[in-house]
mmCIF file of C-alpha atoms in Angstrom:
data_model
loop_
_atom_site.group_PDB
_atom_site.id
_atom_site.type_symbol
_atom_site.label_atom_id
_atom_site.label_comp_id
_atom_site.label_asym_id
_atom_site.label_seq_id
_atom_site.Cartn_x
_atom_site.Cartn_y
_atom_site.Cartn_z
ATOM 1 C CA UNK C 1021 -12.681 60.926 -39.092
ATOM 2 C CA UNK C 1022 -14.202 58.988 -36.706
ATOM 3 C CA UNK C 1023 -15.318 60.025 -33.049
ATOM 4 C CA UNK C 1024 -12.368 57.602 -31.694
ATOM 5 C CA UNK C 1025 -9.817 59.383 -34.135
ATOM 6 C CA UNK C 1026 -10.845 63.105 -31.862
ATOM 7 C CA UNK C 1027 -10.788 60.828 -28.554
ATOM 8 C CA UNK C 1028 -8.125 61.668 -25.840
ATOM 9 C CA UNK C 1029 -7.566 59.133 -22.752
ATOM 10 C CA UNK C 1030 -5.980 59.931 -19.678
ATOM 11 C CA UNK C 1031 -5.470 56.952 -16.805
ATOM 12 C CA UNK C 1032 -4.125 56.785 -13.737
ATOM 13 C CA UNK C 1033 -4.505 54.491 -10.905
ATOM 14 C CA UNK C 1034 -4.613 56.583 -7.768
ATOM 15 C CA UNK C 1035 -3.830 54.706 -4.184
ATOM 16 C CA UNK C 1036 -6.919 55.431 -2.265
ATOM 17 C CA UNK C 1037 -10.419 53.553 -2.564
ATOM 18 C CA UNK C 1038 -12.763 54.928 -5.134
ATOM 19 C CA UNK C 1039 -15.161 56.355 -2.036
ATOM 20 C CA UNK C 1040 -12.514 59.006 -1.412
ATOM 21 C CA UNK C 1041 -11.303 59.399 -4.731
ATOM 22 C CA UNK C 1042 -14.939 60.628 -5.859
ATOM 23 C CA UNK C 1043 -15.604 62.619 -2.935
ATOM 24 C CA UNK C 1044 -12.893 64.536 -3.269
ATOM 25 C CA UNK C 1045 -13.932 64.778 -7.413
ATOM 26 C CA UNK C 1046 -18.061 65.100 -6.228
ATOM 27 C CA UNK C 1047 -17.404 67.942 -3.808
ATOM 28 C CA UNK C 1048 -18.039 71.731 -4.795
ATOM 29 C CA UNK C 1049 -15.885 72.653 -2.292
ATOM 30 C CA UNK C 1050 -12.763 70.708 -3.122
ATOM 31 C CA UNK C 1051 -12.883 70.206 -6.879
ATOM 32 C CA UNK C 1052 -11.663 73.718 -7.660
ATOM 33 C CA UNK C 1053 -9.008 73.566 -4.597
ATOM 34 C CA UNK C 1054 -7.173 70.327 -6.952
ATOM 35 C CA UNK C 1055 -8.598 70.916 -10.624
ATOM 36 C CA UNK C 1056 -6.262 71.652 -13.659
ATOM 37 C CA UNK C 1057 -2.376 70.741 -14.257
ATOM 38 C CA UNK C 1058 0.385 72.521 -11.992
ATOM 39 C CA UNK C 1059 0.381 75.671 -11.136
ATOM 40 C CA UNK C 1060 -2.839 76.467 -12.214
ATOM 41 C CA UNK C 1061 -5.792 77.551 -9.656
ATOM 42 C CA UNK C 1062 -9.479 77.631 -10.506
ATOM 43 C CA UNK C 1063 -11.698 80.599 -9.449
ATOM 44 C CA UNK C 1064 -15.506 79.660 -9.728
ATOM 45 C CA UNK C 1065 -18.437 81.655 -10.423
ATOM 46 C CA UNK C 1066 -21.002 78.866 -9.966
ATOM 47 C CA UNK C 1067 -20.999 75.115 -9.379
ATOM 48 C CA UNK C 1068 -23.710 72.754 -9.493
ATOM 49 C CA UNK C 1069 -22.702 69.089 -9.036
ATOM 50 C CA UNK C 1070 -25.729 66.605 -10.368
ATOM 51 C CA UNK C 1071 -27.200 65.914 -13.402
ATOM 52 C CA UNK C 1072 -28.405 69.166 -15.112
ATOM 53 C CA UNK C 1073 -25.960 70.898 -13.274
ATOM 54 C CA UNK C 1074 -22.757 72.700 -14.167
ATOM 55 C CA UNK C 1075 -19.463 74.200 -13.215
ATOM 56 C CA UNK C 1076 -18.379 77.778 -14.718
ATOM 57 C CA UNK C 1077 -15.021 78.650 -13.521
ATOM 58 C CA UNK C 1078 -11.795 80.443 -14.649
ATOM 59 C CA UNK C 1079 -8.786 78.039 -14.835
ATOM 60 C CA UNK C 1080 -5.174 80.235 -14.457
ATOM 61 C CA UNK C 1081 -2.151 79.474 -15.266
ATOM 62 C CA UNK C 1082 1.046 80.340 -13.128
ATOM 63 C CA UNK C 1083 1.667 83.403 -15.840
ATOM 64 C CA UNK C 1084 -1.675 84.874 -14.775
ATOM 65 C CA UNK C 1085 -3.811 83.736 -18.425
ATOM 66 C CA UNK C 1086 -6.944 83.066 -17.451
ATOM 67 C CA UNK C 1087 -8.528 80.286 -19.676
ATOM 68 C CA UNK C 1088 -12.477 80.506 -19.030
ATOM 69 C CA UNK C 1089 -14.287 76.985 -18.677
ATOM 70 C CA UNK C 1090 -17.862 75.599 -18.311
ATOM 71 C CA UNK C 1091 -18.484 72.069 -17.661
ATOM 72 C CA UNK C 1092 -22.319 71.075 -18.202
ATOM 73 C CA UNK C 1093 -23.050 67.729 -16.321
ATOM 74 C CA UNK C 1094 -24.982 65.187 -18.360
ATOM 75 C CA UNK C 1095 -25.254 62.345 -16.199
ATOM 76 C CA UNK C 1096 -24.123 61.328 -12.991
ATOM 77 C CA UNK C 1097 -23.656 57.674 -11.696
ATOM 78 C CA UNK C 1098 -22.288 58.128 -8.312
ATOM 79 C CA UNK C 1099 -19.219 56.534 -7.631
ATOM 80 C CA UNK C 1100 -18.996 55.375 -11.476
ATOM 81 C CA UNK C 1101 -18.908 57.575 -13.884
ATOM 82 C CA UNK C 1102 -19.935 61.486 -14.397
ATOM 83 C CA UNK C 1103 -20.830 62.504 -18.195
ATOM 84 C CA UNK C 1104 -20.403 66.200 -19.517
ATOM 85 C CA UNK C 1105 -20.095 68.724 -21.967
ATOM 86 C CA UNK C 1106 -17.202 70.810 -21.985
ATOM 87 C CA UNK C 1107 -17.674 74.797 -23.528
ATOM 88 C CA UNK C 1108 -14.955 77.720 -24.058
ATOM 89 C CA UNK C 1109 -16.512 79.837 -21.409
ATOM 90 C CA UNK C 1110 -20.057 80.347 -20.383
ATOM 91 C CA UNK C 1111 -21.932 80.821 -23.375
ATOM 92 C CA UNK C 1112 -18.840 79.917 -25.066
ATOM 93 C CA UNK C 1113 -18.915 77.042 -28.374
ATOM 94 C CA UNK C 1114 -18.552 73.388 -27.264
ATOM 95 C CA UNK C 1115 -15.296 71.586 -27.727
ATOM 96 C CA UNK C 1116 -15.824 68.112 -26.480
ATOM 97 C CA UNK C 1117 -18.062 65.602 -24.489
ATOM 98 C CA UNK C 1118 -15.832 64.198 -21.681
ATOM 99 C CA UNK C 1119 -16.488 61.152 -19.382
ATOM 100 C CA UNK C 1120 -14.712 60.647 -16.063
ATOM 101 C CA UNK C 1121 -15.164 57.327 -14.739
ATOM 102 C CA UNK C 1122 -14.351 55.596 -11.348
ATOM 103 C CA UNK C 1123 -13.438 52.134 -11.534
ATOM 104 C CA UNK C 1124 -12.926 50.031 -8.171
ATOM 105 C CA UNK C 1125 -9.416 48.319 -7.854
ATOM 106 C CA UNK C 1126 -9.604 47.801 -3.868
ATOM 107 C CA UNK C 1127 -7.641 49.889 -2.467
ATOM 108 C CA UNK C 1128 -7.297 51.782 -5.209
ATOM 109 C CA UNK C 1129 -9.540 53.605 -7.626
ATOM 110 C CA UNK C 1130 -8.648 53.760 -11.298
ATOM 111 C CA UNK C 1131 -9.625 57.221 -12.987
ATOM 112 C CA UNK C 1132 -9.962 57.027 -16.817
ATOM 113 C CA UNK C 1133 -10.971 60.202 -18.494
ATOM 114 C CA UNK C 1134 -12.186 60.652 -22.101
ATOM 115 C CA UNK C 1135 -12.701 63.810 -23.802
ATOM 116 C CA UNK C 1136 -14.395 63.494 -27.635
ATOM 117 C CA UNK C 1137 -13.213 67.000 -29.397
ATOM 118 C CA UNK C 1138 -15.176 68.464 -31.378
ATOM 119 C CA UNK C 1139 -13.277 68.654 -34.688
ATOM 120 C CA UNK C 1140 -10.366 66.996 -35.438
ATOM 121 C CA UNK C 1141 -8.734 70.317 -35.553
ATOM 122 C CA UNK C 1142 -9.494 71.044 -31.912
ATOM 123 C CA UNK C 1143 -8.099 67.171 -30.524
ATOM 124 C CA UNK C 1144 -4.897 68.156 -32.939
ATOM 125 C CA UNK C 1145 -4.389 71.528 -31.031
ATOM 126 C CA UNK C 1146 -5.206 69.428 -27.971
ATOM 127 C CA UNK C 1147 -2.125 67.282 -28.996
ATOM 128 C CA UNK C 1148 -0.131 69.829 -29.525
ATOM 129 C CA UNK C 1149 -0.258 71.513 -26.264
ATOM 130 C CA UNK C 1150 0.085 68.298 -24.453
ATOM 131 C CA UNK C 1151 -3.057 67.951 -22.949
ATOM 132 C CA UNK C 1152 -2.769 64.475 -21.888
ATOM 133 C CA UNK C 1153 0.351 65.161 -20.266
ATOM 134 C CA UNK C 1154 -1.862 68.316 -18.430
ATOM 135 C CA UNK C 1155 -4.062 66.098 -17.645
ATOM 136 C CA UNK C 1156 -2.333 63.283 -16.117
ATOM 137 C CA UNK C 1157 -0.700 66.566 -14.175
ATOM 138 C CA UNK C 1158 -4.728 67.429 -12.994
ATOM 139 C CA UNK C 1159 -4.996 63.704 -11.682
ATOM 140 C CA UNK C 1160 -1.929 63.863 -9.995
ATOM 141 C CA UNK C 1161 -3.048 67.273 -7.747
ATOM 142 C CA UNK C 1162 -6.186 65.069 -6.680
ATOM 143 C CA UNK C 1163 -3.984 62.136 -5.682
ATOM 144 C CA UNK C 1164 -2.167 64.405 -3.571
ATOM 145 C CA UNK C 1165 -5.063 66.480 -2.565
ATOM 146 C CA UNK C 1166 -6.434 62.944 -1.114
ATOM 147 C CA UNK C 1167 -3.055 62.353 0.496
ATOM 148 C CA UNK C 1168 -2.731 59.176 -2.020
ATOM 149 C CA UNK C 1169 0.319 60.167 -3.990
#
């Protein structure tokens, strides 16, 4: 299988210029206040936003699981695109490369994220619990975070 066959999109225009819309992404202080579908909070340990950097949190759901994350950043271009490497935990195994990126519509900023599993095993189980739905549900808390939904 090819790396587009383990490829998940998720789009959404968001009303609010791309400025906001990364600051609000860029910020250690208010990407865990927004980050993950509804109901869920984030609880970090560390967060590092540049290149080299990373983000180890704790996503949980409204039932009280607690689904450890680490986010490695590859490469940032600000205001265009942020590359990184997404892990089952710290220290945990990898399970995808992911891309946000930022692109200018005016007054409005169009989010497009990409996330290349692993296996095709893990983008199936990825299917299977929905997690472009999830994460159209993530993009929606920032648009309302930013007072743009």
């Amino acid at each position: 299988m090819s790396a587009d066959d383990r490829t998940l999109v998720i789009q959404r225009t968001i009303n609010a210029p791309r400025d906001v819309v990364w600051g609000a992404w860029f910020n250690a202080d208010a990407l865990p206040q927004w980050w993950g579908p509804d109901g869920f909070t984030c609880k970090t340990d560390r967060i590092d936003l540049r290149t080299g950097g990373e983000w180890v949190f704790d996503m949980i759901s409204p039932d009280g699981t607690v689904f450890p994350n680490h986010h490695k950043y590859t490469r940032v271009q600000p205001q265009s695109r942020i590359d990184y490497i997404l892990y089952w935990g710290f220290g945990g195994p990898k399970h995808a490369e992911a891309c946000a990126e930022f692109a200018d519509q005016g007054d409005t900023t169009v989010v497009t994220l990409r996330m290349t599993m692993v296996t095709q095993k893990e983008h199936d189980d990825a299917v299977s619990y929905n997690a472009v739905a999830l994460g159209l549900q993530t993009l929606g808390k920032l648009a309302r975070f930013i007072g743009a939904d």
